[in-house]
GROMACS .gro file of C-alpha atoms in nm:
model
  445
    1MET     CA    1   8.097   8.915  11.433
    2GLN     CA    2   8.428   8.875  11.596
    3THR     CA    3   8.684   8.672  11.403
    4THR     CA    4   9.030   8.548  11.492
    5ASP     CA    5   9.238   8.865  11.453
    6ASP     CA    6   9.597   8.903  11.345
    7ARG     CA    7   9.663   9.104  11.662
    8ASP     CA    8   9.550   8.845  11.907
    9PRO     CA    9   9.870   8.711  12.068
   10ARG     CA   10   9.719   8.362  12.069
   11VAL     CA   11   9.738   8.356  11.689
   12LEU     CA   12   9.947   8.639  11.546
   13LEU     CA   13  10.038   9.001  11.616
   14ASN     CA   14  10.170   8.997  11.254
   15ARG     CA   15  10.315   9.316  11.108
   16ARG     CA   16  10.277   9.515  11.426
   17GLN     CA   17  10.452   9.256  11.630
   18PHE     CA   18  10.796   9.360  11.497
   19VAL     CA   19  10.923   9.687  11.641
   20ARG     CA   20  11.109   9.852  11.363
   21LEU     CA   21  11.389  10.088  11.422
   22ALA     CA   22  11.316  10.446  11.316
   23GLY     CA   23  11.554  10.547  11.038
   24GLY     CA   24  11.626  10.192  10.939
   25ALA     CA   25  11.952  10.158  11.137
   26THR     CA   26  12.107   9.816  11.100
   27LEU     CA   27  12.435   9.645  11.167
   28GLY     CA   28  12.628   9.460  10.897
   29LEU     CA   29  12.548   9.090  10.939
   30ALA     CA   30  12.902   8.977  10.949
   31ALA     CA   31  12.993   9.224  11.221
   32LEU     CA   32  12.678   9.139  11.409
   33LEU     CA   33  12.734   8.759  11.409
   34SER     CA   34  13.103   8.782  11.474
   35GLY     CA   35  13.049   8.955  11.797
   36CYS     CA   36  12.794   8.725  11.968
   37GLY     CA   37  12.833   8.367  12.078
   38GLY     CA   38  13.051   8.218  11.811
   39GLU     CA   39  12.976   7.886  11.631
   40SER     CA   40  12.717   7.634  11.746
   41GLY     CA   41  12.861   7.339  11.936
   42GLY     CA   42  12.861   6.976  11.844
   43GLY     CA   43  12.854   7.008  11.461
   44SER     CA   44  13.126   7.016  11.202
   45SER     CA   45  13.147   7.195  10.872
   46GLY     CA   46  13.009   6.992  10.581
   47SER     CA   47  12.856   6.729  10.816
   48GLY     CA   48  12.556   6.665  10.576
   49SER     CA   49  12.248   6.834  10.442
   50LEU     CA   50  11.978   6.982  10.660
   51ALA     CA   51  11.660   7.108  10.509
   52ILE     CA   52  11.466   7.324  10.753
   53HIS     CA   53  11.102   7.382  10.682
   54PHE     CA   54  10.894   7.636  10.875
   55LEU     CA   55  10.522   7.619  10.870
   56SER     CA   56  10.440   7.985  10.941
   57VAL     CA   57  10.168   8.243  10.915
   58GLN     CA   58  10.428   8.493  10.814
   59GLN     CA   59  10.565   8.479  10.459
   60ALA     CA   60  10.921   8.444  10.356
   61GLY     CA   61  11.112   8.769  10.374
   62THR     CA   62  10.908   8.904  10.665
   63GLY     CA   63  10.922   8.890  11.039
   64TRP     CA   64  11.047   8.571  11.193
   65PRO     CA   65  11.122   8.395  10.853
   66LEU     CA   66  11.341   8.684  10.758
   67VAL     CA   67  11.543   8.667  11.082
   68LEU     CA   68  11.570   8.291  11.053
   69GLN     CA   69  11.675   8.304  10.684
   70THR     CA   70  11.942   8.564  10.765
   71ILE     CA   71  12.086   8.351  11.039
   72THR     CA   72  12.063   8.026  10.836
   73THR     CA   73  12.239   8.192  10.540
   74ASP     CA   74  12.540   8.281  10.764
   75TYR     CA   75  12.533   7.932  10.931
   76ALA     CA   76  12.542   7.766  10.590
   77LYS     CA   77  12.874   7.929  10.516
   78THR     CA   78  13.040   7.684  10.752
   79HIS     CA   79  12.774   7.412  10.725
   80PRO     CA   80  12.720   7.346  10.354
   81GLY     CA   81  12.394   7.179  10.261
   82VAL     CA   82  12.184   7.365  10.515
   83SER     CA   83  11.873   7.527  10.368
   84PHE     CA   84  11.569   7.715  10.507
   85THR     CA   85  11.228   7.724  10.349
   86VAL     CA   86  10.899   7.882  10.466
   87ASP     CA   87  10.578   7.692  10.414
   88TYR     CA   88  10.333   7.982  10.435
   89VAL     CA   89   9.972   7.920  10.551
   90ALA     CA   90   9.714   8.187  10.609
   91GLN     CA   91   9.651   8.236  10.981
   92THR     CA   92   9.287   8.138  10.956
   93ASN     CA   93   9.404   7.793  10.831
   94ILE     CA   94   9.711   7.737  11.041
   95TYR     CA   95   9.573   7.527  11.320
   96GLN     CA   96   9.377   7.301  11.075
   97LYS     CA   97   9.697   7.269  10.868
   98VAL     CA   98   9.902   7.170  11.178
   99GLN     CA   99   9.647   6.904  11.272
  100LEU     CA  100   9.631   6.773  10.923
  101LEU     CA  101  10.010   6.744  10.880
  102ALA     CA  102  10.041   6.601  11.226
  103GLY     CA  103   9.791   6.322  11.141
  104GLN     CA  104   9.997   6.243  10.830
  105GLY     CA  105  10.325   6.240  11.017
  106ALA     CA  106  10.427   6.532  10.793
  107LEU     CA  107  10.485   6.823  11.030
  108PRO     CA  108  10.801   7.014  10.949
  109LEU     CA  109  11.077   7.081  11.195
  110LEU     CA  110  10.927   7.422  11.287
  111TYR     CA  111  10.557   7.515  11.302
  112ASN     CA  112  10.349   7.785  11.467
  113SER     CA  113  10.214   7.645  11.790
  114PRO     CA  114   9.837   7.555  11.801
  115PRO     CA  115   9.633   7.615  12.118
  116VAL     CA  116   9.750   7.436  12.425
  117ASP     CA  117   9.515   7.142  12.415
  118THR     CA  118   9.618   7.062  12.060
  119LEU     CA  119   9.986   7.107  12.134
  120LEU     CA  120   9.969   6.883  12.441
  121GLN     CA  121   9.814   6.609  12.223
  122LEU     CA  122  10.087   6.652  11.967
  123GLN     CA  123  10.339   6.615  12.247
  124LYS     CA  124  10.188   6.281  12.341
  125ASN     CA  125  10.234   6.177  11.988
  126GLY     CA  126  10.607   6.275  11.984
  127GLN     CA  127  10.578   6.578  11.769
  128VAL     CA  128  10.666   6.851  12.021
  129LEU     CA  129  11.026   6.891  12.144
  130ASP     CA  130  11.090   6.971  12.512
  131LEU     CA  131  11.292   7.286  12.450
  132GLU     CA  132  11.404   7.332  12.805
  133ALA     CA  133  11.573   6.991  12.801
  134ALA     CA  134  11.707   7.047  12.453
  135PHE     CA  135  11.845   7.398  12.512
  136ARG     CA  136  12.007   7.271  12.837
  137GLN     CA  137  12.172   6.982  12.649
  138LEU     CA  138  12.277   7.225  12.371
  139GLY     CA  139  12.422   7.471  12.629
  140VAL     CA  140  12.203   7.760  12.520
  141LEU     CA  141  11.928   7.774  12.788
  142ASP     CA  142  12.089   8.101  12.904
  143GLN     CA  143  12.013   8.255  12.564
  144LEU     CA  144  11.646   8.283  12.653
  145VAL     CA  145  11.509   8.584  12.842
  146PRO     CA  146  11.373   8.454  13.180
  147ALA     CA  147  11.048   8.646  13.141
  148ALA     CA  148  10.982   8.488  12.805
  149VAL     CA  149  11.047   8.143  12.952
  150THR     CA  150  10.796   8.214  13.226
  151ILE     CA  151  10.531   8.336  12.979
  152VAL     CA  152  10.560   8.032  12.748
  153LYS     CA  153  10.548   7.796  13.044
  154GLN     CA  154  10.238   7.960  13.176
  155LEU     CA  155  10.073   7.896  12.834
  156PHE     CA  156  10.179   7.530  12.811
  157ASN     CA  157  10.122   7.375  13.157
  158ASN     CA  158  10.461   7.474  13.291
  159GLN     CA  159  10.657   7.332  13.000
  160LEU     CA  160  10.882   7.513  12.751
  161LEU     CA  161  10.719   7.382  12.438
  162ALA     CA  162  10.771   7.678  12.214
  163LEU     CA  163  11.022   7.935  12.093
  164PRO     CA  164  10.954   8.299  12.187
  165PHE     CA  165  11.039   8.475  11.865
  166GLU     CA  166  10.870   8.784  12.008
  167LEU     CA  167  10.839   8.943  12.353
  168ASN     CA  168  10.599   9.222  12.425
  169ILE     CA  169  10.506   9.430  12.727
  170GLU     CA  170  10.168   9.586  12.749
  171GLY     CA  171  10.044   9.900  12.923
  172PHE     CA  172   9.912  10.252  12.874
  173TRP     CA  173  10.079  10.475  12.625
  174TYR     CA  174   9.994  10.841  12.677
  175ASN     CA  175  10.028  11.178  12.505
  176LYS     CA  176  10.285  11.359  12.720
  177SER     CA  177  10.198  11.692  12.555
  178ILE     CA  178   9.834  11.665  12.653
  179PHE     CA  179   9.922  11.565  13.007
  180THR     CA  180  10.164  11.860  13.035
  181ARG     CA  181   9.911  12.103  12.892
  182TYR     CA  182   9.659  12.018  13.165
  183GLY     CA  183   9.899  11.955  13.452
  184LEU     CA  184   9.827  11.574  13.465
  185GLN     CA  185  10.047  11.304  13.597
  186PRO     CA  186  10.040  10.932  13.513
  187PRO     CA  187   9.808  10.765  13.755
  188GLN     CA  188   9.926  10.525  14.032
  189THR     CA  189   9.586  10.373  14.110
  190TRP     CA  190   9.266  10.278  13.927
  191ASP     CA  191   9.078  10.553  14.105
  192GLU     CA  192   9.335  10.803  13.990
  193LEU     CA  193   9.300  10.675  13.632
  194VAL     CA  194   8.922  10.723  13.641
  195SER     CA  195   8.962  11.069  13.790
  196LEU     CA  196   9.220  11.162  13.520
  197ALA     CA  197   8.987  11.041  13.245
  198GLY     CA  198   8.711  11.266  13.385
  199GLN     CA  199   8.944  11.563  13.382
  200LEU     CA  200   9.050  11.500  13.017
  201GLN     CA  201   8.692  11.477  12.918
  202GLN     CA  202   8.620  11.804  13.084
  203HIS     CA  203   8.897  11.965  12.881
  204GLY     CA  204   8.735  11.832  12.565
  205VAL     CA  205   8.992  11.552  12.516
  206GLN     CA  206   8.878  11.187  12.454
  207PRO     CA  207   9.054  10.991  12.735
  208PHE     CA  208   9.099  10.644  12.571
  209ALA     CA  209   9.128  10.511  12.220
  210ALA     CA  210   9.025  10.147  12.186
  211SER     CA  211   8.892   9.909  11.922
  212GLY     CA  212   8.557   9.762  11.992
  213ILE     CA  213   8.558   9.558  11.676
  214GLN     CA  214   8.865   9.374  11.795
  215GLY     CA  215   8.730   9.346  12.146
  216TRP     CA  216   9.057   9.237  12.304
  217PRO     CA  217   9.183   9.588  12.368
  218LEU     CA  218   8.890   9.620  12.597
  219THR     CA  219   8.906   9.285  12.760
  220ARG     CA  220   9.275   9.339  12.833
  221LEU     CA  221   9.156   9.602  13.086
  222ILE     CA  222   8.933   9.350  13.255
  223GLY     CA  223   9.210   9.096  13.285
  224ASN     CA  224   9.457   9.353  13.424
  225TYR     CA  225   9.208   9.477  13.677
  226LEU     CA  226   9.177   9.116  13.799
  227PHE     CA  227   9.547   9.079  13.822
  228ARG     CA  228   9.579   9.395  14.031
  229LYS     CA  229   9.288   9.284  14.251
  230TYR     CA  230   9.377   8.917  14.305
  231GLY     CA  231   9.742   8.894  14.194
  232PRO     CA  232   9.901   8.693  13.917
  233GLU     CA  233   9.692   8.373  13.988
  234ALA     CA  234   9.362   8.553  13.927
  235LEU     CA  235   9.272   8.369  13.601
  236LEU     CA  236   9.455   8.049  13.681
  237ARG     CA  237   9.215   8.013  13.977
  238VAL     CA  238   8.933   8.030  13.724
  239LYS     CA  239   9.090   7.772  13.503
  240ASN     CA  240   9.146   7.542  13.801
  241GLY     CA  241   8.793   7.578  13.932
  242GLN     CA  242   8.893   7.770  14.249
  243ALA     CA  243   8.703   8.079  14.137
  244ARG     CA  244   8.432   8.166  13.882
  245LEU     CA  245   8.398   8.467  13.660
  246THR     CA  246   8.057   8.517  13.809
  247ASP     CA  247   8.202   8.574  14.157
  248ALA     CA  248   8.147   8.924  14.286
  249GLY     CA  249   8.507   9.034  14.271
  250TYR     CA  250   8.538   8.914  13.911
  251VAL     CA  251   8.224   9.085  13.806
  252GLU     CA  252   8.367   9.398  13.965
  253ALA     CA  253   8.643   9.408  13.706
  254ALA     CA  254   8.390   9.392  13.419
  255GLN     CA  255   8.187   9.660  13.596
  256ALA     CA  256   8.488   9.890  13.627
  257VAL     CA  257   8.558   9.876  13.259
  258ALA     CA  258   8.190   9.908  13.162
  259SER     CA  259   8.181  10.218  13.382
  260LEU     CA  260   8.454  10.373  13.162
  261GLY     CA  261   8.228  10.323  12.865
  262LYS     CA  262   7.921  10.450  13.044
  263GLN     CA  263   8.101  10.772  13.108
  264GLY     CA  264   8.194  10.804  12.740
  265TYR     CA  265   8.563  10.779  12.808
  266PHE     CA  266   8.613  10.554  12.499
  267GLY     CA  267   8.450  10.814  12.275
  268LYS     CA  268   8.163  10.772  12.037
  269GLY     CA  269   8.145  10.483  11.806
  270VAL     CA  270   8.385  10.257  11.994
  271ALA     CA  271   8.191   9.944  11.888
  272GLU     CA  272   8.257  10.027  11.521
  273LEU     CA  273   8.619  10.119  11.569
  274ASP     CA  274   8.887   9.887  11.431
  275TYR     CA  275   9.257   9.863  11.533
  276ASP     CA  276   9.405  10.113  11.297
  277PRO     CA  277   9.155  10.390  11.338
  278ALA     CA  278   9.180  10.351  11.716
  279GLU     CA  279   9.557  10.379  11.703
  280ASP     CA  280   9.530  10.678  11.471
  281LEU     CA  281   9.312  10.862  11.729
  282PHE     CA  282   9.607  10.841  11.961
  283LEU     CA  283   9.885  10.914  11.715
  284GLN     CA  284   9.689  11.214  11.576
  285GLY     CA  285   9.641  11.366  11.924
  286LYS     CA  286   9.267  11.305  11.934
  287ALA     CA  287   9.281  11.068  12.231
  288ALA     CA  288   9.515  11.097  12.524
  289ILE     CA  289   9.566  10.729  12.629
  290PHE     CA  290   9.608  10.405  12.433
  291TYR     CA  291   9.632  10.067  12.598
  292MET     CA  292   9.843   9.844  12.378
  293GLY     CA  293  10.144   9.605  12.353
  294SER     CA  294  10.488   9.718  12.260
  295TRP     CA  295  10.447   9.586  11.905
  296ALA     CA  296  10.275   9.930  11.846
  297LEU     CA  297  10.627  10.085  11.857
  298ARG     CA  298  10.652  10.020  11.488
  299ASP     CA  299  10.395  10.292  11.434
  300PHE     CA  300  10.506  10.504  11.727
  301ASN     CA  301  10.848  10.523  11.566
  302ASN     CA  302  10.715  10.600  11.223
  303PRO     CA  303  10.685  10.977  11.159
  304ALA     CA  304  10.451  10.914  10.869
  305ARG     CA  305  10.205  10.751  11.105
  306ASN     CA  306  10.276  10.920  11.429
  307LYS     CA  307  10.169  11.288  11.402
  308ILE     CA  308  10.227  11.373  11.770
  309GLY     CA  309  10.586  11.266  11.746
  310ALA     CA  310  10.772  10.979  11.919
  311GLU     CA  311  10.904  11.216  12.183
  312ALA     CA  312  10.543  11.287  12.294
  313VAL     CA  313  10.469  10.919  12.372
  314GLY     CA  314  10.499  10.817  12.731
  315TYR     CA  315  10.423  10.491  12.912
  316PHE     CA  316  10.271  10.400  13.244
  317PRO     CA  317  10.183  10.051  13.379
  318PHE     CA  318   9.833   9.935  13.458
  319PRO     CA  319   9.760  10.102  13.802
  320THR     CA  320   9.694   9.931  14.128
  321VAL     CA  321   9.339   9.852  14.254
  322ALA     CA  322   9.234   9.959  14.605
  323GLY     CA  323   9.274   9.675  14.843
  324GLY     CA  324   9.420   9.447  14.573
  325SER     CA  325   9.710   9.216  14.613
  326GLY     CA  326   9.862   9.272  14.260
  327THR     CA  327  10.146   9.520  14.203
  328SER     CA  328  10.250   9.731  13.908
  329ASP     CA  329  10.574   9.529  13.851
  330GLN     CA  330  10.354   9.230  13.766
  331ALA     CA  331  10.354   9.331  13.401
  332PRO     CA  332  10.120   9.197  13.126
  333MET     CA  333  10.342   9.033  12.865
  334ASN     CA  334  10.317   8.796  12.573
  335ALA     CA  335  10.540   8.607  12.339
  336GLY     CA  336  10.324   8.663  12.037
  337GLN     CA  337  10.259   8.365  11.808
  338THR     CA  338  10.493   8.100  11.945
  339THR     CA  339  10.673   7.839  11.733
  340SER     CA  340  10.724   7.478  11.831
  341VAL     CA  341  10.981   7.222  11.717
  342ASN     CA  342  10.884   6.877  11.586
  343GLN     CA  343  11.056   6.616  11.802
  344ALA     CA  344  11.011   6.361  11.525
  345LYS     CA  345  11.221   6.568  11.284
  346TYR     CA  346  11.476   6.671  11.541
  347ASN     CA  347  11.834   6.524  11.522
  348SER     CA  348  12.181   6.635  11.608
  349ALA     CA  349  12.221   6.847  11.290
  350ALA     CA  350  11.897   7.027  11.367
  351GLY     CA  351  12.024   7.080  11.726
  352ASP     CA  352  12.348   7.238  11.606
  353TRP     CA  353  12.147   7.479  11.385
  354LEU     CA  354  11.899   7.550  11.666
  355ALA     CA  355  12.183   7.629  11.905
  356TYR     CA  356  12.323   7.873  11.651
  357VAL     CA  357  11.979   8.039  11.611
  358ALA     CA  358  11.952   8.070  11.993
  359ARG     CA  359  12.283   8.248  12.019
  360HIS     CA  360  12.209   8.499  11.735
  361TYR     CA  361  11.830   8.535  11.718
  362GLY     CA  362  11.806   8.822  11.968
  363ASP     CA  363  12.082   9.036  11.793
  364VAL     CA  364  11.980   8.973  11.436
  365ALA     CA  365  11.604   9.036  11.505
  366LEU     CA  366  11.679   9.361  11.678
  367ALA     CA  367  11.926   9.484  11.409
  368LYS     CA  368  11.737   9.350  11.114
  369GLU     CA  369  11.376   9.402  11.210
  370GLY     CA  370  11.393   9.612  11.525
  371ALA     CA  371  11.225   9.321  11.705
  372VAL     CA  372  11.218   9.284  12.077
  373THR     CA  373  11.224   8.904  12.130
  374GLY     CA  374  11.254   8.637  12.396
  375PHE     CA  375  11.626   8.584  12.309
  376VAL     CA  376  11.915   8.759  12.481
  377VAL     CA  377  12.058   9.061  12.293
  378HIS     CA  378  12.436   9.063  12.307
  379GLN     CA  379  12.505   9.356  12.076
  380GLN     CA  380  12.263   9.640  12.022
  381PRO     CA  381  12.261   9.844  11.704
  382ALA     CA  382  12.441  10.181  11.736
  383SER     CA  383  12.115  10.371  11.705
  384VAL     CA  384  11.802  10.247  11.884
  385PRO     CA  385  11.502  10.478  11.915
  386ALA     CA  386  11.426  10.606  12.268
  387LEU     CA  387  11.092  10.421  12.282
  388THR     CA  388  11.255  10.092  12.184
  389ARG     CA  389  11.517  10.142  12.451
  390LEU     CA  390  11.242  10.217  12.696
  391VAL     CA  391  11.070   9.885  12.611
  392LEU     CA  392  11.393   9.694  12.651
  393ASN     CA  393  11.445   9.855  12.991
  394LEU     CA  394  11.081   9.791  13.095
  395ILE     CA  395  11.116   9.416  13.006
  396GLY     CA  396  11.434   9.391  13.191
  397GLN     CA  397  11.261   9.532  13.512
  398VAL     CA  398  10.967   9.289  13.505
  399LYS     CA  399  10.964   9.072  13.823
  400GLN     CA  400  10.672   8.864  13.724
  401PRO     CA  401  10.495   8.862  13.391
  402VAL     CA  402  10.123   8.797  13.373
  403LEU     CA  403   9.911   8.692  13.085
  404TRP     CA  404   9.598   8.843  12.927
  405PHE     CA  405   9.227   8.784  13.000
  406GLU     CA  406   9.162   8.509  12.748
  407ALA     CA  407   9.507   8.345  12.760
  408LEU     CA  408   9.380   8.040  12.950
  409PHE     CA  409   9.032   8.026  12.796
  410SER     CA  410   8.891   7.784  12.539
  411THR     CA  411   8.849   7.904  12.183
  412LYS     CA  412   8.471   7.942  12.237
  413ALA     CA  413   8.515   8.143  12.558
  414THR     CA  414   8.771   8.368  12.388
  415THR     CA  415   8.539   8.435  12.102
  416LEU     CA  416   8.252   8.523  12.326
  417SER     CA  417   8.467   8.751  12.540
  418GLN     CA  418   8.588   8.951  12.249
  419GLN     CA  419   8.247   8.963  12.069
  420ASN     CA  420   8.086   9.097  12.383
  421ALA     CA  421   8.340   9.352  12.481
  422ALA     CA  422   8.184   9.627  12.284
  423PRO     CA  423   7.831   9.561  12.409
  424LEU     CA  424   7.981   9.567  12.760
  425VAL     CA  425   8.123   9.918  12.729
  426THR     CA  426   7.826  10.052  12.541
  427GLY     CA  427   7.582   9.935  12.799
  428ALA     CA  428   7.413   9.683  12.568
  429MET     CA  429   7.525   9.400  12.799
  430SER     CA  430   7.550   9.403  13.172
  431PRO     CA  431   7.883   9.299  13.342
  432GLN     CA  432   7.698   9.008  13.512
  433ASP     CA  433   7.577   8.878  13.182
  434PHE     CA  434   7.918   8.936  13.019
  435MET     CA  435   8.100   8.725  13.275
  436ALA     CA  436   7.826   8.463  13.297
  437ALA     CA  437   7.839   8.398  12.913
  438ILE     CA  438   8.218   8.339  12.931
  439GLN     CA  439   8.190   8.121  13.233
  440GLN     CA  440   7.921   7.915  13.069
  441ALA     CA  441   8.149   7.862  12.770
  442LEU     CA  442   8.430   7.760  13.007
  443ASP     CA  443   8.205   7.513  13.180
  444GLN     CA  444   8.116   7.355  12.849
  445GLY     CA  445   8.486   7.289  12.772
   0.00000   0.00000   0.00000
């Protein structure tokens, strides 16, 4: 049975979300902070205590908490009395914990954002800060990467209600050595991708590695097909009732992905394959192509995990669909597990700290954790792996980010989609039934 997974961007991409630098290259914190943005405005040294609590699905000393603690420690040198504490909650309990604390008026200043419906209710109750207005008032709105702002607004009804502590681009990673060996080129169209998969199979190479247990690596392909066919509004039209997943063109997307499975292009046992074994198929050279987000660079840049070598990993965007209105520069992206700010706990002291975080988060996260985030990078580490530089460049070239298949779905519809992905590609469920089940769940609210 499909459960909420730590790699579903609606909840947490967890340890894979942070792209670590190969070789552990870092900058000294003092040098790092001295070169980007200066002090936060509006506050004075010793202006009073500020206890920052972060309700997070990541533990202290890891991921976002580590970056925030590092920045806060430096900030406290000129702002005595400022402290940072992580209130860790297992991801399976985070949303219930947020709702419980919200009902008690006890939500901390920072908390991992719940699904959109819950967050909008918290906003009505005065427990969600309008970050666009706050950042503009603090003079740090320009510290956010535009693509990250667009993604978060798409998730939360065109409002900037969460901080993008992560920023990922998705697409097909491929084994350049295999492609060279057989004279293959990255495909530009879906038809070329299908043809290429057939050629790989004829050469005895499994075309794609994907986790059927997780489900979402397969449904990502359906969503991207729809974005290429109908453009960036494809799934917003479904949410708004302007289209249904059971419409012929939408079923076509499920059929296209099901056909890949029917041809055996995902290999044997895809339904029983979990995330790590699927990734290992690619990193051990047993599969030629791996659709995934850039959080996977942590493993790509890890020689102990990547047996084909980082230099053998290439990238190509999801190809275009014949007759479709979507283009390859409309890249699937996500901001991982977003974090919201409690308006009820927000004051001028918290604003000064938040402005300091905004000016330094991008640099510290990249240097300390190798993380590509939704905050502007002012000073890159001296040594950044080629694949990490590639991702930074790719993100910089995105003209319009798009979301993933289930991004705008209800929790029930999301669960059904991911549960049924493996039956879809193994032929146990028809494309029509697959889409009909999700649409029914959406209709039920």
